[in-house]
Amino acid sequence: MKSALAARSSAVDSDTTSARANPGRRLKVMFIPLSYVLAHTVRPIEIAKVLRARGHEVFFVGVDASTPRSKMSLVRQADFRHVVAPEPNHPYVWDRFIKHGWFKTSIDLTFVSRWAPLHEIIESHVEIIRREKPDIVVGDSSVSASTSAYITGIPVACVQGAYFLDHINSNPYYRMHLRSWDRWNLEPMRRRVYKRHGVKPVNAMRLLCSIPILSPDLPTLYDPSPRCPHYHTVGPILFDHPAPPPEWMDELDDGTPNIYVSMGSTGIFDTFLNRTYEALGKLPYRFLVTTGGQVSKDTMQQAPANFRFAEFAHGGDILRHCAAMVYHGGNGTMYQGLAAGVPMVAVPAHLEQELVVRHAVRHGFCLAAPKPRKISGYALAQALKRVVEEPSFRECAQRFGQQVRETNGAERSADAIEQVAWLGASAEAYFKSARP
């Protein structure tokens, strides 16, 4: 990782980096997660644990831990310092999506001030950077990390799944649409901040693609991103919720095939369960559901006798007893299943999840089911029978599982962050070195 990073960073302006470069020194690292989404919070936490163990100072920036649906309480549980700052209101967008669907929600997204006052978010992060003086900013799906680092002239890195960059770079129509949406909705707010701080405006998409990107993926699942010259595949970053074992754990070795069901923190769970209960209740399987707080009490009370529920649980422990997994297409959940060598059926709710599922299906360890609003219990039951009964799915999952278990994404991410910070190249230096 270190030699590869040094080679890829050779094009960065040496005059810009020489004053700050100081290999081996103790670092101060600032993480900016999208704290309303579990995966985008726990990956930075796992990386931060490694950096802390190496003697570096680490702190997190995000909404107050008491904010409903934020996962910043996990940061506190891991004993990291937390500086309060605004974030995009992800629950507003998600709730609109669940209630109205994607088309109407996409219209709502144009009213950015309702859910993402970007200028306020960036200003807050700039103020924190100047007060705390970190050596590097690390974002995970953050809309502001690269911009705030660019304004303040410090190094930055971003944790970003390969599926998203692959889609942007391989789909000209989507890339054009995303750039247009950014130009009309977010760019005016960034320009206000640039003007206030006397900084030359830059194209946000180009800036994001120019900085070091840490992909928490297996290199055998995704191709490198040619538009991102400082792209590093670090490997999956696994996390298990620090929850006590569910009371039903002792049942799992009685000979009944177990199916793990998880929708992470972004699933349309009630709809999915209500549409599939009847068919799944007739199968000779036991369904182990971790709800993430997304399933109503009424829905759980209506469950067939072969369902078990827990709000949170140690997914890795459960999966060791499972014949298959049903999941929402989340990247982290997919790797959790692969680590256990478990085949899976995906029920993606939106584009990001669909992108992950396409790769999972292409590599042979997963079947895709219809979206939660359209799925039938019969279709899901048939897909489950296939992945449980046809050996090829499990064999494929086990092959990739060996790779997942041998790859420590958190360690490799920490290596990369150290090298970027010690090199000392600012976000602006990376931007200037990248191709237009």
PDB file of N, CA and C in Angstrom, residues 174-249:
ATOM      1  N   TYR A 174     -25.429   9.721 -16.677  1.00  0.00           N
ATOM      2  CA  TYR A 174     -25.569   9.965 -15.238  1.00  0.00           C
ATOM      3  C   TYR A 174     -24.563  11.018 -14.782  1.00  0.00           C
ATOM      4  N   ARG A 175     -23.344  10.957 -15.323  1.00  0.00           N
ATOM      5  CA  ARG A 175     -22.322  11.927 -14.955  1.00  0.00           C
ATOM      6  C   ARG A 175     -22.763  13.330 -15.341  1.00  0.00           C
ATOM      7  N   MET A 176     -23.331  13.478 -16.526  1.00  0.00           N
ATOM      8  CA  MET A 176     -23.821  14.780 -16.975  1.00  0.00           C
ATOM      9  C   MET A 176     -24.969  15.267 -16.087  1.00  0.00           C
ATOM     10  N   HIS A 177     -25.878  14.355 -15.747  1.00  0.00           N
ATOM     11  CA  HIS A 177     -27.013  14.714 -14.894  1.00  0.00           C
ATOM     12  C   HIS A 177     -26.530  15.166 -13.519  1.00  0.00           C
ATOM     13  N   LEU A 178     -25.571  14.421 -12.943  1.00  0.00           N
ATOM     14  CA  LEU A 178     -25.065  14.760 -11.616  1.00  0.00           C
ATOM     15  C   LEU A 178     -24.348  16.106 -11.628  1.00  0.00           C
ATOM     16  N   ARG A 179     -23.567  16.347 -12.664  1.00  0.00           N
ATOM     17  CA  ARG A 179     -22.859  17.628 -12.760  1.00  0.00           C
ATOM     18  C   ARG A 179     -23.841  18.784 -12.923  1.00  0.00           C
ATOM     19  N   SER A 180     -24.888  18.577 -13.709  1.00  0.00           N
ATOM     20  CA  SER A 180     -25.891  19.633 -13.897  1.00  0.00           C
ATOM     21  C   SER A 180     -26.619  19.925 -12.594  1.00  0.00           C
ATOM     22  N   TRP A 181     -26.996  18.861 -11.887  1.00  0.00           N
ATOM     23  CA  TRP A 181     -27.691  19.052 -10.611  1.00  0.00           C
ATOM     24  C   TRP A 181     -26.799  19.796  -9.628  1.00  0.00           C
ATOM     25  N   ASP A 182     -25.520  19.412  -9.578  1.00  0.00           N
ATOM     26  CA  ASP A 182     -24.583  20.083  -8.685  1.00  0.00           C
ATOM     27  C   ASP A 182     -24.410  21.548  -9.078  1.00  0.00           C
ATOM     28  N   ARG A 183     -24.307  21.797 -10.371  1.00  0.00           N
ATOM     29  CA  ARG A 183     -24.075  23.167 -10.845  1.00  0.00           C
ATOM     30  C   ARG A 183     -25.207  24.101 -10.444  1.00  0.00           C
ATOM     31  N   TRP A 184     -26.443  23.621 -10.543  1.00  0.00           N
ATOM     32  CA  TRP A 184     -27.583  24.500 -10.288  1.00  0.00           C
ATOM     33  C   TRP A 184     -27.996  24.546  -8.824  1.00  0.00           C
ATOM     34  N   ASN A 185     -27.627  23.545  -8.046  1.00  0.00           N
ATOM     35  CA  ASN A 185     -28.130  23.474  -6.677  1.00  0.00           C
ATOM     36  C   ASN A 185     -27.064  23.660  -5.599  1.00  0.00           C
ATOM     37  N   LEU A 186     -25.901  23.063  -5.771  1.00  0.00           N
ATOM     38  CA  LEU A 186     -24.881  23.136  -4.733  1.00  0.00           C
ATOM     39  C   LEU A 186     -23.788  24.159  -5.025  1.00  0.00           C
ATOM     40  N   GLU A 187     -23.442  24.307  -6.305  1.00  0.00           N
ATOM     41  CA  GLU A 187     -22.352  25.214  -6.654  1.00  0.00           C
ATOM     42  C   GLU A 187     -22.581  26.648  -6.187  1.00  0.00           C
ATOM     43  N   PRO A 188     -23.796  27.208  -6.293  1.00  0.00           N
ATOM     44  CA  PRO A 188     -23.991  28.579  -5.793  1.00  0.00           C
ATOM     45  C   PRO A 188     -23.667  28.727  -4.312  1.00  0.00           C
ATOM     46  N   MET A 189     -23.972  27.709  -3.517  1.00  0.00           N
ATOM     47  CA  MET A 189     -23.667  27.787  -2.089  1.00  0.00           C
ATOM     48  C   MET A 189     -22.167  27.688  -1.843  1.00  0.00           C
ATOM     49  N   ARG A 190     -21.494  26.830  -2.602  1.00  0.00           N
ATOM     50  CA  ARG A 190     -20.038  26.748  -2.445  1.00  0.00           C
ATOM     51  C   ARG A 190     -19.374  28.053  -2.851  1.00  0.00           C
ATOM     52  N   ARG A 191     -19.868  28.677  -3.927  1.00  0.00           N
ATOM     53  CA  ARG A 191     -19.261  29.925  -4.391  1.00  0.00           C
ATOM     54  C   ARG A 191     -19.338  31.015  -3.327  1.00  0.00           C
ATOM     55  N   ARG A 192     -20.416  31.034  -2.566  1.00  0.00           N
ATOM     56  CA  ARG A 192     -20.531  32.013  -1.479  1.00  0.00           C
ATOM     57  C   ARG A 192     -19.406  31.824  -0.464  1.00  0.00           C
ATOM     58  N   VAL A 193     -19.109  30.566  -0.161  1.00  0.00           N
ATOM     59  CA  VAL A 193     -18.054  30.278   0.814  1.00  0.00           C
ATOM     60  C   VAL A 193     -16.685  30.582   0.216  1.00  0.00           C
ATOM     61  N   TYR A 194     -16.472  30.193  -1.047  1.00  0.00           N
ATOM     62  CA  TYR A 194     -15.203  30.505  -1.705  1.00  0.00           C
ATOM     63  C   TYR A 194     -14.941  32.012  -1.687  1.00  0.00           C
ATOM     64  N   LYS A 195     -15.957  32.787  -2.030  1.00  0.00           N
ATOM     65  CA  LYS A 195     -15.803  34.238  -2.092  1.00  0.00           C
ATOM     66  C   LYS A 195     -15.467  34.809  -0.728  1.00  0.00           C
ATOM     67  N   ARG A 196     -16.139  34.315   0.293  1.00  0.00           N
ATOM     68  CA  ARG A 196     -15.894  34.831   1.639  1.00  0.00           C
ATOM     69  C   ARG A 196     -14.454  34.586   2.077  1.00  0.00           C
ATOM     70  N   HIS A 197     -13.889  33.446   1.664  1.00  0.00           N
ATOM     71  CA  HIS A 197     -12.539  33.095   2.107  1.00  0.00           C
ATOM     72  C   HIS A 197     -11.472  33.441   1.070  1.00  0.00           C
ATOM     73  N   GLY A 198     -11.873  34.095  -0.015  1.00  0.00           N
ATOM     74  CA  GLY A 198     -10.911  34.519  -1.018  1.00  0.00           C
ATOM     75  C   GLY A 198     -10.221  33.376  -1.732  1.00  0.00           C
ATOM     76  N   VAL A 199     -10.965  32.306  -1.989  1.00  0.00           N
ATOM     77  CA  VAL A 199     -10.409  31.107  -2.619  1.00  0.00           C
ATOM     78  C   VAL A 199     -11.003  30.952  -4.012  1.00  0.00           C
ATOM     79  N   LYS A 200     -10.164  30.557  -4.969  1.00  0.00           N
ATOM     80  CA  LYS A 200     -10.629  30.367  -6.335  1.00  0.00           C
ATOM     81  C   LYS A 200     -11.602  29.193  -6.405  1.00  0.00           C
ATOM     82  N   PRO A 201     -12.790  29.368  -6.987  1.00  0.00           N
ATOM     83  CA  PRO A 201     -13.750  28.264  -7.112  1.00  0.00           C
ATOM     84  C   PRO A 201     -13.195  27.142  -7.992  1.00  0.00           C
ATOM     85  N   VAL A 202     -13.561  25.908  -7.649  1.00  0.00           N
ATOM     86  CA  VAL A 202     -13.164  24.752  -8.449  1.00  0.00           C
ATOM     87  C   VAL A 202     -14.381  23.862  -8.687  1.00  0.00           C
ATOM     88  N   ASN A 203     -14.277  23.022  -9.705  1.00  0.00           N
ATOM     89  CA  ASN A 203     -15.332  22.062 -10.005  1.00  0.00           C
ATOM     90  C   ASN A 203     -15.335  20.969  -8.935  1.00  0.00           C
ATOM     91  N   ALA A 204     -16.460  20.808  -8.242  1.00  0.00           N
ATOM     92  CA  ALA A 204     -16.526  19.886  -7.109  1.00  0.00           C
ATOM     93  C   ALA A 204     -16.313  18.435  -7.520  1.00  0.00           C
ATOM     94  N   MET A 205     -16.849  18.043  -8.678  1.00  0.00           N
ATOM     95  CA  MET A 205     -16.685  16.665  -9.121  1.00  0.00           C
ATOM     96  C   MET A 205     -15.225  16.371  -9.460  1.00  0.00           C
ATOM     97  N   ARG A 206     -14.578  17.316 -10.121  1.00  0.00           N
ATOM     98  CA  ARG A 206     -13.154  17.137 -10.425  1.00  0.00           C
ATOM     99  C   ARG A 206     -12.328  17.085  -9.152  1.00  0.00           C
ATOM    100  N   LEU A 207     -12.677  17.927  -8.187  1.00  0.00           N
ATOM    101  CA  LEU A 207     -11.951  17.930  -6.920  1.00  0.00           C
ATOM    102  C   LEU A 207     -12.087  16.577  -6.228  1.00  0.00           C
ATOM    103  N   LEU A 208     -13.308  16.057  -6.163  1.00  0.00           N
ATOM    104  CA  LEU A 208     -13.528  14.768  -5.511  1.00  0.00           C
ATOM    105  C   LEU A 208     -12.729  13.662  -6.188  1.00  0.00           C
ATOM    106  N   CYS A 209     -12.732  13.648  -7.519  1.00  0.00           N
ATOM    107  CA  CYS A 209     -12.033  12.585  -8.237  1.00  0.00           C
ATOM    108  C   CYS A 209     -10.520  12.738  -8.195  1.00  0.00           C
ATOM    109  N   SER A 210     -10.019  13.909  -7.828  1.00  0.00           N
ATOM    110  CA  SER A 210      -8.572  14.132  -7.826  1.00  0.00           C
ATOM    111  C   SER A 210      -7.916  13.754  -6.505  1.00  0.00           C
ATOM    112  N   ILE A 211      -8.663  13.780  -5.407  1.00  0.00           N
ATOM    113  CA  ILE A 211      -8.072  13.524  -4.093  1.00  0.00           C
ATOM    114  C   ILE A 211      -7.914  12.017  -3.858  1.00  0.00           C
ATOM    115  N   PRO A 212      -7.117  11.614  -2.863  1.00  0.00           N
ATOM    116  CA  PRO A 212      -7.017  10.186  -2.541  1.00  0.00           C
ATOM    117  C   PRO A 212      -8.367   9.610  -2.120  1.00  0.00           C
ATOM    118  N   ILE A 213      -8.763   8.529  -2.773  1.00  0.00           N
ATOM    119  CA  ILE A 213     -10.026   7.851  -2.482  1.00  0.00           C
ATOM    120  C   ILE A 213      -9.714   6.442  -2.000  1.00  0.00           C
ATOM    121  N   LEU A 214     -10.277   6.082  -0.858  1.00  0.00           N
ATOM    122  CA  LEU A 214     -10.077   4.768  -0.264  1.00  0.00           C
ATOM    123  C   LEU A 214     -11.335   3.943  -0.494  1.00  0.00           C
ATOM    124  N   SER A 215     -11.228   2.931  -1.312  1.00  0.00           N
ATOM    125  CA  SER A 215     -12.375   2.091  -1.645  1.00  0.00           C
ATOM    126  C   SER A 215     -12.394   0.862  -0.739  1.00  0.00           C
ATOM    127  N   PRO A 216     -13.416   0.710   0.117  1.00  0.00           N
ATOM    128  CA  PRO A 216     -13.473  -0.433   1.038  1.00  0.00           C
ATOM    129  C   PRO A 216     -14.020  -1.683   0.351  1.00  0.00           C
ATOM    130  N   ASP A 217     -13.326  -2.111  -0.679  1.00  0.00           N
ATOM    131  CA  ASP A 217     -13.818  -3.184  -1.539  1.00  0.00           C
ATOM    132  C   ASP A 217     -12.712  -4.178  -1.863  1.00  0.00           C
ATOM    133  N   LEU A 218     -13.114  -5.311  -2.422  1.00  0.00           N
ATOM    134  CA  LEU A 218     -12.158  -6.278  -2.948  1.00  0.00           C
ATOM    135  C   LEU A 218     -11.784  -5.892  -4.376  1.00  0.00           C
ATOM    136  N   PRO A 219     -10.508  -5.923  -4.720  1.00  0.00           N
ATOM    137  CA  PRO A 219     -10.119  -5.571  -6.095  1.00  0.00           C
ATOM    138  C   PRO A 219     -10.671  -6.545  -7.124  1.00  0.00           C
ATOM    139  N   THR A 220     -10.996  -7.766  -6.702  1.00  0.00           N
ATOM    140  CA  THR A 220     -11.533  -8.751  -7.644  1.00  0.00           C
ATOM    141  C   THR A 220     -13.008  -8.524  -7.953  1.00  0.00           C
ATOM    142  N   LEU A 221     -13.677  -7.647  -7.201  1.00  0.00           N
ATOM    143  CA  LEU A 221     -15.091  -7.363  -7.449  1.00  0.00           C
ATOM    144  C   LEU A 221     -15.297  -6.159  -8.353  1.00  0.00           C
ATOM    145  N   TYR A 222     -14.379  -5.195  -8.277  1.00  0.00           N
ATOM    146  CA  TYR A 222     -14.549  -3.945  -9.017  1.00  0.00           C
ATOM    147  C   TYR A 222     -13.267  -3.600  -9.762  1.00  0.00           C
ATOM    148  N   ASP A 223     -13.415  -2.933 -10.883  1.00  0.00           N
ATOM    149  CA  ASP A 223     -12.268  -2.452 -11.636  1.00  0.00           C
ATOM    150  C   ASP A 223     -11.820  -1.102 -11.087  1.00  0.00           C
ATOM    151  N   PRO A 224     -10.525  -0.764 -11.223  1.00  0.00           N
ATOM    152  CA  PRO A 224     -10.056   0.556 -10.803  1.00  0.00           C
ATOM    153  C   PRO A 224     -10.769   1.665 -11.561  1.00  0.00           C
ATOM    154  N   SER A 225     -10.808   2.840 -10.956  1.00  0.00           N
ATOM    155  CA  SER A 225     -11.482   3.980 -11.565  1.00  0.00           C
ATOM    156  C   SER A 225     -10.469   4.844 -12.308  1.00  0.00           C
ATOM    157  N   PRO A 226     -10.482   4.852 -13.654  1.00  0.00           N
ATOM    158  CA  PRO A 226      -9.453   5.570 -14.412  1.00  0.00           C
ATOM    159  C   PRO A 226      -9.512   7.082 -14.236  1.00  0.00           C
ATOM    160  N   ARG A 227     -10.668   7.626 -13.880  1.00  0.00           N
ATOM    161  CA  ARG A 227     -10.782   9.070 -13.705  1.00  0.00           C
ATOM    162  C   ARG A 227     -10.306   9.525 -12.328  1.00  0.00           C
ATOM    163  N   CYS A 228      -9.936   8.593 -11.479  1.00  0.00           N
ATOM    164  CA  CYS A 228      -9.492   8.919 -10.121  1.00  0.00           C
ATOM    165  C   CYS A 228      -8.049   8.442  -9.966  1.00  0.00           C
ATOM    166  N   PRO A 229      -7.061   9.295 -10.224  1.00  0.00           N
ATOM    167  CA  PRO A 229      -5.665   8.857 -10.255  1.00  0.00           C
ATOM    168  C   PRO A 229      -5.114   8.427  -8.904  1.00  0.00           C
ATOM    169  N   HIS A 230      -5.742   8.849  -7.815  1.00  0.00           N
ATOM    170  CA  HIS A 230      -5.260   8.485  -6.478  1.00  0.00           C
ATOM    171  C   HIS A 230      -6.280   7.595  -5.770  1.00  0.00           C
ATOM    172  N   TYR A 231      -6.737   6.612  -6.515  1.00  0.00           N
ATOM    173  CA  TYR A 231      -7.753   5.670  -6.051  1.00  0.00           C
ATOM    174  C   TYR A 231      -7.061   4.431  -5.491  1.00  0.00           C
ATOM    175  N   HIS A 232      -7.442   4.018  -4.278  1.00  0.00           N
ATOM    176  CA  HIS A 232      -6.792   2.890  -3.621  1.00  0.00           C
ATOM    177  C   HIS A 232      -7.847   1.903  -3.123  1.00  0.00           C
ATOM    178  N   THR A 233      -7.776   0.669  -3.573  1.00  0.00           N
ATOM    179  CA  THR A 233      -8.668  -0.376  -3.078  1.00  0.00           C
ATOM    180  C   THR A 233      -8.049  -0.943  -1.806  1.00  0.00           C
ATOM    181  N   VAL A 234      -8.654  -0.640  -0.663  1.00  0.00           N
ATOM    182  CA  VAL A 234      -8.056  -1.008   0.624  1.00  0.00           C
ATOM    183  C   VAL A 234      -8.621  -2.306   1.189  1.00  0.00           C
ATOM    184  N   GLY A 235      -9.759  -2.761   0.672  1.00  0.00           N
ATOM    185  CA  GLY A 235     -10.382  -3.968   1.190  1.00  0.00           C
ATOM    186  C   GLY A 235     -11.549  -3.658   2.108  1.00  0.00           C
ATOM    187  N   PRO A 236     -12.436  -4.626   2.318  1.00  0.00           N
ATOM    188  CA  PRO A 236     -13.621  -4.412   3.153  1.00  0.00           C
ATOM    189  C   PRO A 236     -13.264  -4.002   4.581  1.00  0.00           C
ATOM    190  N   ILE A 237     -14.088  -3.130   5.129  1.00  0.00           N
ATOM    191  CA  ILE A 237     -13.942  -2.682   6.515  1.00  0.00           C
ATOM    192  C   ILE A 237     -15.148  -3.217   7.279  1.00  0.00           C
ATOM    193  N   LEU A 238     -14.935  -4.280   8.033  1.00  0.00           N
ATOM    194  CA  LEU A 238     -16.033  -4.975   8.695  1.00  0.00           C
ATOM    195  C   LEU A 238     -16.321  -4.378  10.069  1.00  0.00           C
ATOM    196  N   PHE A 239     -17.597  -4.432  10.433  1.00  0.00           N
ATOM    197  CA  PHE A 239     -18.048  -3.907  11.727  1.00  0.00           C
ATOM    198  C   PHE A 239     -19.178  -4.778  12.234  1.00  0.00           C
ATOM    199  N   ASP A 240     -19.190  -5.013  13.538  1.00  0.00           N
ATOM    200  CA  ASP A 240     -20.323  -5.681  14.168  1.00  0.00           C
ATOM    201  C   ASP A 240     -20.820  -4.822  15.311  1.00  0.00           C
ATOM    202  N   HIS A 241     -22.124  -4.642  15.358  1.00  0.00           N
ATOM    203  CA  HIS A 241     -22.726  -3.771  16.364  1.00  0.00           C
ATOM    204  C   HIS A 241     -22.449  -4.310  17.771  1.00  0.00           C
ATOM    205  N   PRO A 242     -22.046  -3.434  18.696  1.00  0.00           N
ATOM    206  CA  PRO A 242     -21.746  -3.877  20.068  1.00  0.00           C
ATOM    207  C   PRO A 242     -23.011  -4.118  20.883  1.00  0.00           C
ATOM    208  N   ALA A 243     -23.859  -5.000  20.393  1.00  0.00           N
ATOM    209  CA  ALA A 243     -25.127  -5.307  21.066  1.00  0.00           C
ATOM    210  C   ALA A 243     -25.029  -6.675  21.732  1.00  0.00           C
ATOM    211  N   PRO A 244     -25.779  -6.900  22.804  1.00  0.00           N
ATOM    212  CA  PRO A 244     -25.774  -8.217  23.453  1.00  0.00           C
ATOM    213  C   PRO A 244     -26.420  -9.267  22.556  1.00  0.00           C
ATOM    214  N   PRO A 245     -26.105 -10.546  22.752  1.00  0.00           N
ATOM    215  CA  PRO A 245     -26.713 -11.605  21.932  1.00  0.00           C
ATOM    216  C   PRO A 245     -28.226 -11.644  22.121  1.00  0.00           C
ATOM    217  N   PRO A 246     -28.985 -11.814  21.045  1.00  0.00           N
ATOM    218  CA  PRO A 246     -30.438 -11.953  21.182  1.00  0.00           C
ATOM    219  C   PRO A 246     -30.787 -13.194  22.001  1.00  0.00           C
ATOM    220  N   GLU A 247     -31.950 -13.171  22.614  1.00  0.00           N
ATOM    221  CA  GLU A 247     -32.357 -14.285  23.471  1.00  0.00           C
ATOM    222  C   GLU A 247     -32.568 -15.573  22.690  1.00  0.00           C
ATOM    223  N   TRP A 248     -32.750 -15.465  21.367  1.00  0.00           N
ATOM    224  CA  TRP A 248     -33.004 -16.656  20.561  1.00  0.00           C
ATOM    225  C   TRP A 248     -31.742 -17.304  19.979  1.00  0.00           C
ATOM    226  N   MET A 249     -30.560 -16.836  20.352  1.00  0.00           N
ATOM    227  CA  MET A 249     -29.326 -17.399  19.788  1.00  0.00           C
ATOM    228  C   MET A 249     -29.189 -18.896  20.067  1.00  0.00           C
TER     229      MET A 249
END
